[in-house]
Amino acid sequence: MAVQQRTTVKSILTTSSAFAVMDEFFEKELRDAGYGGLEIQKSPVGTTFKVYVARPGLAIGRRGTGIKDLTDKVAARFEYPNAQIAVTEVENPELNSRIMAARIAQIVSRGTAFRRAAMWTVNNIMAAGAAGVEISVAGKLRSDRSHGEKYRAGIVPKSGDTAARSVSEATTDVLLKLGLYGIKVKIALKDALPPDFQFKEDVKQEENKENDPTQAEGTENAGR
């Protein structure tokens, strides 16, 4: 029995490790397409990687060249000779924490302040129908010393089964001139909350009003 348990645990760890490697690979390769997650489906005839992206056209490429190149990389690098990649569009990118964390990193890498990028993202997530959102940023934000800031709206369960079932969480980092910054996004999904969940108004929440930083950048650049 003990040997069987060790074998089962080893199998689970091996599977989890393989998934993490593939997830990291697709996140890097499909960053511009707005990578939002991965499902791996195995069958006797091969392995299908179902990737979720915000912009499927960028992932597929012209006449399918993008997805073909990606499939060839998977087959060569990870020894999946019969691999297939299925591209699925994320219906509501603003409710996908991985996409939104990457979007913040992309915006600030273009010169937008963290506070502006974070608050604009908070507004977009809440407008998309989230129950709540919390964005954490850590790094040299206002001085030479590192510290963290949080931007919140709505309700985000912190622990227990409710949090595990209803909160989409993702972390990423971005390297800027002053150093490495960490970004964490938590999104509470209304549809995943239990029916008896009680919403309470957060009286400490401040009103967030920020324009689209990507549009603002275009206006500023045009005026130069």
CSV table of C-alpha atoms in Angstrom, one decimal:
chain,number,residue,atom,x,y,z
A,1,MET,CA,0.0,0.0,0.0
A,2,ALA,CA,2.8,2.4,0.9
A,3,VAL,CA,4.6,1.7,-2.4
A,4,GLN,CA,1.3,2.4,-4.3
A,5,GLN,CA,0.8,5.7,-2.5
A,6,ARG,CA,4.4,6.8,-3.3
A,7,THR,CA,3.9,5.9,-6.9
A,8,THR,CA,0.6,7.9,-7.0
A,9,VAL,CA,2.2,10.9,-5.4
A,10,LYS,CA,5.2,10.7,-7.8
A,11,SER,CA,2.8,10.5,-10.7
A,12,ILE,CA,0.9,13.6,-9.5
A,13,LEU,CA,4.1,15.6,-9.0
A,14,THR,CA,5.4,14.6,-12.4
A,15,THR,CA,2.1,15.6,-14.1
A,16,SER,CA,2.0,18.9,-12.2
A,17,SER,CA,5.7,19.6,-13.2
A,18,ALA,CA,5.0,18.9,-16.8
A,19,PHE,CA,1.9,21.1,-16.8
A,20,ALA,CA,3.9,24.0,-15.2
A,21,VAL,CA,6.6,23.7,-17.9
A,22,MET,CA,4.1,23.8,-20.7
A,23,ASP,CA,2.1,26.6,-19.1
A,24,GLU,CA,5.3,28.7,-18.8
A,25,PHE,CA,6.2,27.9,-22.4
A,26,PHE,CA,2.9,29.0,-23.9
A,27,GLU,CA,2.7,32.1,-21.6
A,28,LYS,CA,6.0,33.2,-23.2
A,29,GLU,CA,5.1,32.3,-26.7
A,30,LEU,CA,1.6,33.8,-26.7
A,31,ARG,CA,2.2,36.9,-24.6
A,32,ASP,CA,1.3,39.3,-27.4
A,33,ALA,CA,-1.9,37.3,-28.0
A,34,GLY,CA,-3.0,37.8,-24.4
A,35,TYR,CA,-2.4,34.3,-22.9
A,36,GLY,CA,-5.0,33.3,-20.3
A,37,GLY,CA,-4.5,29.7,-19.5
A,38,LEU,CA,-4.0,26.1,-20.6
A,39,GLU,CA,-5.7,22.7,-20.6
A,40,ILE,CA,-4.0,19.5,-21.6
A,41,GLN,CA,-6.1,16.7,-23.0
A,42,LYS,CA,-4.4,13.3,-23.6
A,43,SER,CA,-5.7,10.5,-25.8
A,44,PRO,CA,-4.3,7.4,-27.4
A,45,VAL,CA,-3.7,9.2,-30.6
A,46,GLY,CA,-1.8,12.2,-29.1
A,47,THR,CA,-1.9,15.2,-26.9
A,48,THR,CA,-4.1,18.3,-27.4
A,49,PHE,CA,-3.0,21.6,-25.8
A,50,LYS,CA,-6.0,23.9,-25.4
A,51,VAL,CA,-4.7,27.4,-25.0
A,52,TYR,CA,-6.9,30.4,-24.0
A,53,VAL,CA,-6.0,33.8,-25.5
A,54,ALA,CA,-7.6,37.2,-25.7
A,55,ARG,CA,-6.6,37.7,-29.4
A,56,PRO,CA,-6.8,34.3,-31.2
A,57,GLY,CA,-5.9,35.9,-34.5
A,58,LEU,CA,-2.4,36.7,-33.3
A,59,ALA,CA,-1.9,33.2,-32.0
A,60,ILE,CA,-3.1,31.5,-35.1
A,61,GLY,CA,-1.2,33.8,-37.5
A,62,ARG,CA,-1.8,34.4,-41.2
A,63,ARG,CA,-3.0,31.3,-42.9
A,64,GLY,CA,-2.3,29.4,-39.7
A,65,THR,CA,1.5,29.9,-39.8
A,66,GLY,CA,1.7,31.0,-36.2
A,67,ILE,CA,0.0,27.9,-34.8
A,68,LYS,CA,2.0,25.6,-37.1
A,69,ASP,CA,5.3,27.1,-35.9
A,70,LEU,CA,4.2,26.7,-32.3
A,71,THR,CA,3.2,23.1,-32.9
A,72,ASP,CA,6.6,22.4,-34.4
A,73,LYS,CA,8.3,23.9,-31.4
A,74,VAL,CA,6.3,21.8,-29.0
A,75,ALA,CA,7.0,18.6,-31.0
A,76,ALA,CA,10.8,19.3,-31.1
A,77,ARG,CA,11.4,20.7,-27.7
A,78,PHE,CA,9.1,18.6,-25.5
A,79,GLU,CA,8.9,15.4,-27.6
A,80,TYR,CA,5.1,15.5,-28.4
A,81,PRO,CA,5.2,14.1,-31.9
A,82,ASN,CA,1.4,14.0,-32.3
A,83,ALA,CA,0.7,17.3,-30.5
A,84,GLN,CA,-2.2,19.5,-31.5
A,85,ILE,CA,-2.9,23.0,-30.4
A,86,ALA,CA,-6.4,24.3,-30.1
A,87,VAL,CA,-6.8,28.1,-29.7
A,88,THR,CA,-9.8,29.2,-27.7
A,89,GLU,CA,-10.8,32.9,-27.3
A,90,VAL,CA,-11.3,34.2,-23.8
A,91,GLU,CA,-14.9,35.6,-23.9
A,92,ASN,CA,-14.3,38.2,-21.2
A,93,PRO,CA,-10.5,39.0,-20.8
A,94,GLU,CA,-11.2,41.5,-18.1
A,95,LEU,CA,-12.3,38.6,-15.8
A,96,ASN,CA,-9.1,36.6,-16.4
A,97,SER,CA,-6.5,37.5,-13.8
A,98,ARG,CA,-3.5,36.3,-16.0
A,99,ILE,CA,-4.5,38.5,-18.9
A,100,MET,CA,-5.0,41.5,-16.7
A,101,ALA,CA,-1.8,41.1,-14.8
A,102,ALA,CA,0.1,40.8,-18.1
A,103,ARG,CA,-1.7,43.9,-19.4
A,104,ILE,CA,-0.7,46.0,-16.4
A,105,ALA,CA,3.0,44.9,-16.9
A,106,GLN,CA,2.7,45.8,-20.6
A,107,ILE,CA,1.2,49.2,-19.9
A,108,VAL,CA,3.8,50.2,-17.2
A,109,SER,CA,6.7,49.0,-19.4
A,110,ARG,CA,5.6,51.8,-21.9
A,111,GLY,CA,6.0,54.5,-19.3
A,112,THR,CA,2.6,54.7,-17.5
A,113,ALA,CA,2.6,55.1,-13.7
A,114,PHE,CA,1.7,52.0,-11.7
A,115,ARG,CA,-1.1,53.8,-9.9
A,116,ARG,CA,-2.7,55.0,-13.1
A,117,ALA,CA,-2.4,51.6,-14.8
A,118,ALA,CA,-3.7,49.7,-11.7
A,119,MET,CA,-6.8,51.9,-11.2
A,120,TRP,CA,-7.7,51.9,-14.8
A,121,THR,CA,-7.5,48.1,-14.7
A,122,VAL,CA,-9.6,48.0,-11.6
A,123,ASN,CA,-12.3,50.0,-13.3
A,124,ASN,CA,-12.3,47.8,-16.4
A,125,ILE,CA,-12.6,44.6,-14.3
A,126,MET,CA,-15.5,45.9,-12.2
A,127,ALA,CA,-17.2,47.2,-15.4
A,128,ALA,CA,-16.9,43.7,-16.8
A,129,GLY,CA,-19.1,42.3,-14.0
A,130,ALA,CA,-16.6,41.2,-11.3
A,131,ALA,CA,-17.7,40.9,-7.7
A,132,GLY,CA,-14.5,42.5,-6.6
A,133,VAL,CA,-10.8,43.0,-7.5
A,134,GLU,CA,-7.5,43.5,-5.7
A,135,ILE,CA,-4.3,44.5,-7.4
A,136,SER,CA,-1.0,44.4,-5.5
A,137,VAL,CA,2.2,46.0,-6.7
A,138,ALA,CA,5.6,45.7,-5.1
A,139,GLY,CA,8.8,47.4,-5.9
A,140,LYS,CA,10.5,50.9,-5.9
A,141,LEU,CA,7.3,52.8,-6.5
A,142,ARG,CA,8.0,56.2,-4.9
A,143,SER,CA,11.5,56.1,-3.4
A,144,ASP,CA,14.7,54.1,-3.4
A,145,ARG,CA,13.2,51.7,-0.9
A,146,SER,CA,10.8,48.9,-2.0
A,147,HIS,CA,7.3,48.8,-0.7
A,148,GLY,CA,3.9,47.6,-1.8
A,149,GLU,CA,0.6,49.2,-2.7
A,150,LYS,CA,-2.9,47.7,-3.1
A,151,TYR,CA,-5.8,48.9,-5.2
A,152,ARG,CA,-9.3,47.4,-4.4
A,153,ALA,CA,-12.9,47.5,-5.4
A,154,GLY,CA,-15.9,45.4,-4.5
A,155,ILE,CA,-15.5,42.2,-2.4
A,156,VAL,CA,-12.7,39.7,-2.7
A,157,PRO,CA,-13.0,36.6,-0.4
A,158,LYS,CA,-9.7,36.0,1.4
A,159,SER,CA,-9.8,32.4,2.6
A,160,GLY,CA,-11.7,29.2,2.8
A,161,ASP,CA,-13.7,27.3,0.2
A,162,THR,CA,-15.4,30.4,-1.1
A,163,ALA,CA,-12.1,32.0,-2.0
A,164,ALA,CA,-10.7,28.9,-3.6
A,165,ARG,CA,-13.8,28.5,-5.8
A,166,SER,CA,-14.5,32.1,-6.8
A,167,VAL,CA,-11.2,34.0,-6.9
A,168,SER,CA,-9.0,34.0,-10.0
A,169,GLU,CA,-5.5,34.9,-9.0
A,170,ALA,CA,-2.3,35.5,-11.0
A,171,THR,CA,1.1,37.0,-10.5
A,172,THR,CA,3.7,38.4,-12.9
A,173,ASP,CA,6.7,40.7,-12.9
A,174,VAL,CA,8.1,43.4,-15.0
A,175,LEU,CA,11.7,44.7,-15.2
A,176,LEU,CA,12.0,48.5,-15.4
A,177,LYS,CA,14.9,50.9,-15.0
A,178,LEU,CA,14.6,51.1,-11.2
A,179,GLY,CA,14.4,47.3,-10.8
A,180,LEU,CA,12.0,44.4,-10.8
A,181,TYR,CA,8.4,44.9,-9.9
A,182,GLY,CA,5.9,42.3,-8.8
A,183,ILE,CA,2.2,42.4,-9.8
A,184,LYS,CA,-0.6,40.3,-8.3
A,185,VAL,CA,-4.2,40.4,-9.5
A,186,LYS,CA,-7.2,38.8,-7.7
A,187,ILE,CA,-10.6,38.8,-9.3
A,188,ALA,CA,-13.7,37.6,-7.5
A,189,LEU,CA,-16.1,36.1,-10.0
A,190,LYS,CA,-19.8,36.6,-9.3
A,191,ASP,CA,-20.9,33.4,-11.1
A,192,ALA,CA,-18.6,31.3,-8.9
A,193,LEU,CA,-19.8,32.7,-5.6
A,194,PRO,CA,-22.3,30.6,-3.5
A,195,PRO,CA,-26.0,31.6,-3.8
A,196,ASP,CA,-26.1,32.6,-0.1
A,197,PHE,CA,-23.0,34.9,-0.3
A,198,GLN,CA,-23.8,38.3,1.2
A,199,PHE,CA,-22.3,41.4,-0.4
A,200,LYS,CA,-21.5,44.2,2.0
A,201,GLU,CA,-20.6,47.7,0.7
A,202,ASP,CA,-17.0,48.7,1.4
A,203,VAL,CA,-17.4,52.2,2.8
A,204,LYS,CA,-13.6,52.7,2.7
A,205,GLN,CA,-13.5,52.3,-1.1
A,206,GLU,CA,-12.5,55.4,-2.9
A,207,GLU,CA,-13.9,56.3,-6.3
A,208,ASN,CA,-11.5,55.4,-9.0
A,209,LYS,CA,-11.5,57.7,-12.1
A,210,GLU,CA,-8.8,57.1,-14.6
A,211,ASN,CA,-8.8,57.4,-18.4
A,212,ASP,CA,-7.4,54.7,-20.7
A,213,PRO,CA,-3.6,55.0,-20.3
A,214,THR,CA,-3.0,53.6,-23.7
A,215,GLN,CA,-5.1,56.4,-25.3
A,216,ALA,CA,-3.4,59.0,-23.2
A,217,GLU,CA,0.0,57.8,-24.3
A,218,GLY,CA,-1.1,58.1,-27.9
A,219,THR,CA,-2.3,61.7,-27.3
A,220,GLU,CA,0.9,62.7,-25.5
A,221,ASN,CA,3.1,61.2,-28.2
A,222,ALA,CA,1.1,63.0,-30.9
A,223,GLY,CA,1.6,66.3,-29.2
A,224,ARG,CA,5.3,66.0,-29.2
